[in-house]
XYZ file of C-alpha atoms in Angstrom:
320
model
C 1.588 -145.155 19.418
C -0.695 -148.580 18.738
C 0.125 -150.294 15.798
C -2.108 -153.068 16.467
C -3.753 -153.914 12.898
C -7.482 -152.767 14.163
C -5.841 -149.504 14.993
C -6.173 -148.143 11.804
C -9.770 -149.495 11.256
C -11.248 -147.133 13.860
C -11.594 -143.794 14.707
C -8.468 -142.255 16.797
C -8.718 -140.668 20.086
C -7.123 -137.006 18.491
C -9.632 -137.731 15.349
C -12.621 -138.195 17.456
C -11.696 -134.785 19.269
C -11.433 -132.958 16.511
C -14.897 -134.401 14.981
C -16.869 -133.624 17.752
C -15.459 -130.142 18.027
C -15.958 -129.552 14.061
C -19.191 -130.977 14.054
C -20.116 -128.825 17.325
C -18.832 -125.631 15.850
C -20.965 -126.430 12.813
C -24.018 -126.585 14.519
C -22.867 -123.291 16.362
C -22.804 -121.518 12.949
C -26.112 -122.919 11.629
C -27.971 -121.670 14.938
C -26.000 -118.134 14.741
C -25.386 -118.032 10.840
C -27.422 -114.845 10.415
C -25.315 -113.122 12.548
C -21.455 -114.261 11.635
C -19.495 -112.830 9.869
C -18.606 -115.246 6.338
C -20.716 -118.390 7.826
C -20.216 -120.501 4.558
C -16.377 -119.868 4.612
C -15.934 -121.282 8.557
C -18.341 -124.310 7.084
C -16.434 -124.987 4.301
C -12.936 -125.041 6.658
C -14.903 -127.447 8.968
C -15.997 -129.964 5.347
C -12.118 -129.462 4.767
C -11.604 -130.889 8.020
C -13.907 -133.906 7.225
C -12.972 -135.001 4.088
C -8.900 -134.776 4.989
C -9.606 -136.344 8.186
C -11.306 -139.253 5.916
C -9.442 -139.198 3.082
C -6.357 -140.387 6.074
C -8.780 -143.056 7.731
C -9.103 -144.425 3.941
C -5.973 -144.610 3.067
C -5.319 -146.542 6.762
C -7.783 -148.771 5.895
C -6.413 -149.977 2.659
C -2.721 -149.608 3.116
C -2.393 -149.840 6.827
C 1.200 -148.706 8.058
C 3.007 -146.989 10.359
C 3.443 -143.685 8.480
C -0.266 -143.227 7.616
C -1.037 -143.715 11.194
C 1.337 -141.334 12.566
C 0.015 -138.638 9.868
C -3.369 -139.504 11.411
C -2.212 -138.292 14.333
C -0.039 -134.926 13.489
C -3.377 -133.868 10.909
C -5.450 -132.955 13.772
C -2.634 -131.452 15.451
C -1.446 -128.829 12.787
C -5.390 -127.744 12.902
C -4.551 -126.121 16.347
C -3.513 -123.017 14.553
C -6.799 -122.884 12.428
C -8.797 -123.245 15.435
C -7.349 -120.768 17.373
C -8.362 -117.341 15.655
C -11.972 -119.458 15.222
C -12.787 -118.975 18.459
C -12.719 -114.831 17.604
C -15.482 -115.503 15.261
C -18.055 -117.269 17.757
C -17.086 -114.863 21.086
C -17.740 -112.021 19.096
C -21.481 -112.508 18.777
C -21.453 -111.864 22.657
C -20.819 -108.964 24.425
C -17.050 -107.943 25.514
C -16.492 -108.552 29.459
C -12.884 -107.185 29.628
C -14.425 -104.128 31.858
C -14.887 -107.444 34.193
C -11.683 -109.037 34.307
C -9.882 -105.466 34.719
C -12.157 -104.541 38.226
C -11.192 -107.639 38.775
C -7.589 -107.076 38.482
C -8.021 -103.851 39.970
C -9.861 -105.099 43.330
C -7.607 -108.235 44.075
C -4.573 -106.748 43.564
C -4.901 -103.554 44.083
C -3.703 -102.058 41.017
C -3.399 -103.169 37.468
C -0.442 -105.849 37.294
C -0.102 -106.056 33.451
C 0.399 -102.392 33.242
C 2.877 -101.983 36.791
C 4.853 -105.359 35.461
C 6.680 -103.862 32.998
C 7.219 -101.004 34.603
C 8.426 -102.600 37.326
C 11.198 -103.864 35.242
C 11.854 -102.359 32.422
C 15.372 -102.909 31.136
C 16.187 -105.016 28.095
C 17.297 -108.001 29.757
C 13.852 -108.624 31.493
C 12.168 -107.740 28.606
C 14.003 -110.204 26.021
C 13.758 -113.017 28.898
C 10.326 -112.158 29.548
C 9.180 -112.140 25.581
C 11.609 -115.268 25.175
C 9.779 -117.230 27.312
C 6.544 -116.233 25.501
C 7.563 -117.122 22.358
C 8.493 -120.925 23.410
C 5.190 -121.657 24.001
C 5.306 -122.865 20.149
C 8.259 -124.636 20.966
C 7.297 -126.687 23.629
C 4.386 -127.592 22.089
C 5.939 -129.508 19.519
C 8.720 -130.630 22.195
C 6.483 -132.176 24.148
C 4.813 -134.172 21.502
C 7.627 -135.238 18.992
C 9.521 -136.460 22.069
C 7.714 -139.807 23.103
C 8.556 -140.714 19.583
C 12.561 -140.506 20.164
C 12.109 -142.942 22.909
C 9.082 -144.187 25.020
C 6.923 -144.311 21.181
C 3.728 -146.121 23.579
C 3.130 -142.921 25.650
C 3.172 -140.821 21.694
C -0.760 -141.710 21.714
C -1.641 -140.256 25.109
C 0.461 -136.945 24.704
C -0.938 -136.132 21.647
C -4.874 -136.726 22.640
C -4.057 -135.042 26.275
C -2.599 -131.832 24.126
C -5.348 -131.908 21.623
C -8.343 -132.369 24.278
C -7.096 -130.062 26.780
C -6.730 -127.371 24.050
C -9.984 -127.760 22.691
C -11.401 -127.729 26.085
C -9.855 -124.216 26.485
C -11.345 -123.192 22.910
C -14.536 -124.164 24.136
C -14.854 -121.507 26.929
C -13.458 -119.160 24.360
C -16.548 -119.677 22.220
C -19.046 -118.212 24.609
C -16.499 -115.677 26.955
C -15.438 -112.609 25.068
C -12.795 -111.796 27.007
C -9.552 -109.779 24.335
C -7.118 -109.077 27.289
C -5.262 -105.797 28.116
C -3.689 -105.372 24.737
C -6.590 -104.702 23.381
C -9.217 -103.072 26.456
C -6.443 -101.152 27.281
C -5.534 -99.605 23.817
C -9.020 -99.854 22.828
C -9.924 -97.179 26.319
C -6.512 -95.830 27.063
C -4.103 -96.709 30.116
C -4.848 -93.211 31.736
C -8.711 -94.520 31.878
C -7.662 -97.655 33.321
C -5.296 -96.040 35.882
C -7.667 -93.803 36.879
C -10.142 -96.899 38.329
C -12.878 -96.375 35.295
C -13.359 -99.738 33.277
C -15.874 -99.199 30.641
C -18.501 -101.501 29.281
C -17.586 -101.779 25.265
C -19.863 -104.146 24.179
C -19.518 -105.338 20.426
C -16.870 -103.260 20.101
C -13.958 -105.910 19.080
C -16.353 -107.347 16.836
C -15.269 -104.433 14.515
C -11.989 -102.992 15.912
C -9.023 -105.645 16.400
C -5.904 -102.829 17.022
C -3.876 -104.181 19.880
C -1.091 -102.154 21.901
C 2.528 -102.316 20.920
C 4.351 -105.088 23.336
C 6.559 -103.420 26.570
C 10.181 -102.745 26.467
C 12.903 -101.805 24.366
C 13.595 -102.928 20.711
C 15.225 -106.667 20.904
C 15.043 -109.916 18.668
C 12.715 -111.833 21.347
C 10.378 -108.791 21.559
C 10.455 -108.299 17.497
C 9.376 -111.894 17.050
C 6.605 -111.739 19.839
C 5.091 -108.469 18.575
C 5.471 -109.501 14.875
C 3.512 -112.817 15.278
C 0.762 -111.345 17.492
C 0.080 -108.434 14.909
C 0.022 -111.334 11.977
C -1.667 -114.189 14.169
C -2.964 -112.657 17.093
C -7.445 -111.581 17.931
C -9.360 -110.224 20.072
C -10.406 -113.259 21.952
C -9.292 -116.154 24.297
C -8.177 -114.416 27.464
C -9.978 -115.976 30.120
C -8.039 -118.523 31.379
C -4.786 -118.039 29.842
C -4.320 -121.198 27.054
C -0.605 -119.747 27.306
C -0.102 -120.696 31.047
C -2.879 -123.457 31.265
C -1.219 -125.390 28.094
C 1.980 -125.314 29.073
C 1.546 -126.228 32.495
C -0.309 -129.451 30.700
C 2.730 -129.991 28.893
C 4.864 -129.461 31.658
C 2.910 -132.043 33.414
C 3.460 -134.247 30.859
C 6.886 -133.518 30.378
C 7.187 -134.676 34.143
C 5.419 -138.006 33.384
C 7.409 -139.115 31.049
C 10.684 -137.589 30.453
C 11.885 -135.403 33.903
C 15.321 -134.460 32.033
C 13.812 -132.561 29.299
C 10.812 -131.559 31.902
C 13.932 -129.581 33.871
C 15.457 -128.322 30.696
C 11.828 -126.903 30.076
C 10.984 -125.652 33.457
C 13.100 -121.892 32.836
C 10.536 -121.175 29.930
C 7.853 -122.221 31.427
C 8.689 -119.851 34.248
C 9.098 -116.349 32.029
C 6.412 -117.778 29.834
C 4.092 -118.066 32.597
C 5.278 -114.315 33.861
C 5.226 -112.986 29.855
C 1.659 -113.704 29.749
C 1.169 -110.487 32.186
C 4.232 -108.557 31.145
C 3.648 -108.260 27.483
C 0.018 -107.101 28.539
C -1.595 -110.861 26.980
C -3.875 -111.080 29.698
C -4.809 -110.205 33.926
C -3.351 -111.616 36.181
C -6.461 -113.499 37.038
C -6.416 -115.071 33.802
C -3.004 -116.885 34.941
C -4.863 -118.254 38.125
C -7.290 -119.268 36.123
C -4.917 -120.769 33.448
C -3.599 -122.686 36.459
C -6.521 -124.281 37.900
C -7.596 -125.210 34.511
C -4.672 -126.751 33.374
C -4.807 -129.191 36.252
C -8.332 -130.100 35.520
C -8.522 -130.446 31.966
C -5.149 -132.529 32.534
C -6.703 -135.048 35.155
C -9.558 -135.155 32.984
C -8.079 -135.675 29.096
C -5.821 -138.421 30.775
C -9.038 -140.039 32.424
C -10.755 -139.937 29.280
C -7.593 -141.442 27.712
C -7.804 -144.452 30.116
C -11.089 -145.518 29.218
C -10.311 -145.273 25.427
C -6.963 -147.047 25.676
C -9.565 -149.655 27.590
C -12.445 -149.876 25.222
C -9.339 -150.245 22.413
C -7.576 -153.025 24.145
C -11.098 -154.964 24.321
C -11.601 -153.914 20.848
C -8.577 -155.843 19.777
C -9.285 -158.769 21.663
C -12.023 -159.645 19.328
C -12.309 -162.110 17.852
């Protein structure tokens, strides 16, 4: 994390992410307002956004330190949880292509993994492994981070914008693909329907019904958790690629960059998490490939665009 003294007299890397994604959004919502749902209330989230977002750069301005600039980083952070369920409200103005991604499932495979998964292995122990590992997603998140700033605090700044970018490049698909995921298509048309080789078309469907199935398996504390957060947290959107898989595989990556010991200690998760994604019913199995692929490009790419800020700042500071 820079604590050079023009550091906190321009814009951040994670703030400039997260303004050009509000003000993108906003424009989204002016262009579509008469057909969203509560328009003003996602625009006044977005001015909340703004004036916190300056309010920090203020207060860095006047009383530059090392604790204003570290808040300047975890704001835009915290928003990722705002941003997520967002997407739901943008997708929604376009008709549902789940009938898409389950042929697709279907043809590839030859069957429909998310549904023979579980039943594949059913017993408790899978299932509290496999719902584990989906539930420290949020975990690792924060793991991968917090930790730069418990010992290498200079690669702190990169983490943070490569986590920020990469997930806002992911929310960006979810805008304009309205793709819910099994939990959903397949509650929303039945398994029998799906089993049967018949994928209907549903159209705007989700943009009024947002029931999802029960997670697989027996009762257990892991599955409780995962089932209890998705009915309080969880929409109808952001399925194509999996942010689950492609996230933590760009945290993983990270991980591997700069600290390998915790990157091993991680690397169990990642692997149920990565499995979960299909066996709680979350998404295809060709929303994993795709989460895959993804996560390798958006992490070349964040880390790219990293290098040329970190450049354009070091000649910034060289000033005179």
């Amino acid at each position: 994390m820079s604590t050079s003294p023009r550091t906190h007299h321009i814009l951040l890397g994670v703030e400039a992410c997260t303004l050009l994604y509000t003000l993108f959004t906003s424009v989204l919502i002016l262009l579509f307002w008469q057909r969203m749902n509560a328009p003003q209330q996602l625009l006044e989230g977005r001015a909340f956004v703004l004036v916190v977002t300056a309010v920090l750069w203020g207060f860095s301005r006047l009383r530059p330190n090392k604790y204003i600039l570290l808040l300047r980083y975890i704001f835009p952070l915290t928003l990722l949880g705002y941003w997520y369920p967002d997407t739901y409200e943008f997708c929604q103005l376009f008709p549902n292509l789940d009938h898409v991604f389950a042929a697709a499932d279907a043809a590839l495979f030859g069957c429909q993994p998310s549904i023979t998964f579980a039943q594949w292995l059913p017993q408790k122990l899978w299932s509290e492994l496999f719902h584990m590992g989906y539930f420290a997603y949020y975990p690792l998140i924060a793991l991968t981070v917090l930790a730069p700033l418990f010992g290498r605090k200079e690669q702190f700044s990169r983490t943070a914008y490569v986590v920020l970018a990469s997930f806002f490049l992911y929310y960006l698909i979810y805008l304009f693909l309205p793709v819910a995921g099994p939990q959903y298509y397949f509650h929303a048309v039945g398994q029998e329907v799906i089993q049967s080789g018949h994928f209907p078309h549903l159209g705007d469907y989700f943009r009024y019904h947002t029931e999802l199935a029960i997670s697989p398996g027996p009762d257990g504390f892991f599955r409780n958790l995962v089932e209890a957060t998705q009915q309080s947290g969880e929409r109808p959107t952001a399925a194509f690629p999996s942010s689950h898989v492609g996230m933590s595989t760009v945290l993983m990556l990270l991980l591997w960059r700069g600290r390998r010991a915790l990157f091993f200690c991680a690397l169990p998760f990642y692997f149920f998490l990565c499995c979960a994604t299909v066996y709680i019913q979350a998404h295809y199995l060709v929303d994993v490939f795709g989460g895959l692929v993804t996560a390798v490009v958006f992490y070349a790419f964040t880390n790219w665009l990293f290098d040329r800020y970190a450049m354009w700042l070091q000649r910034y500071d060289q000033k005179p």
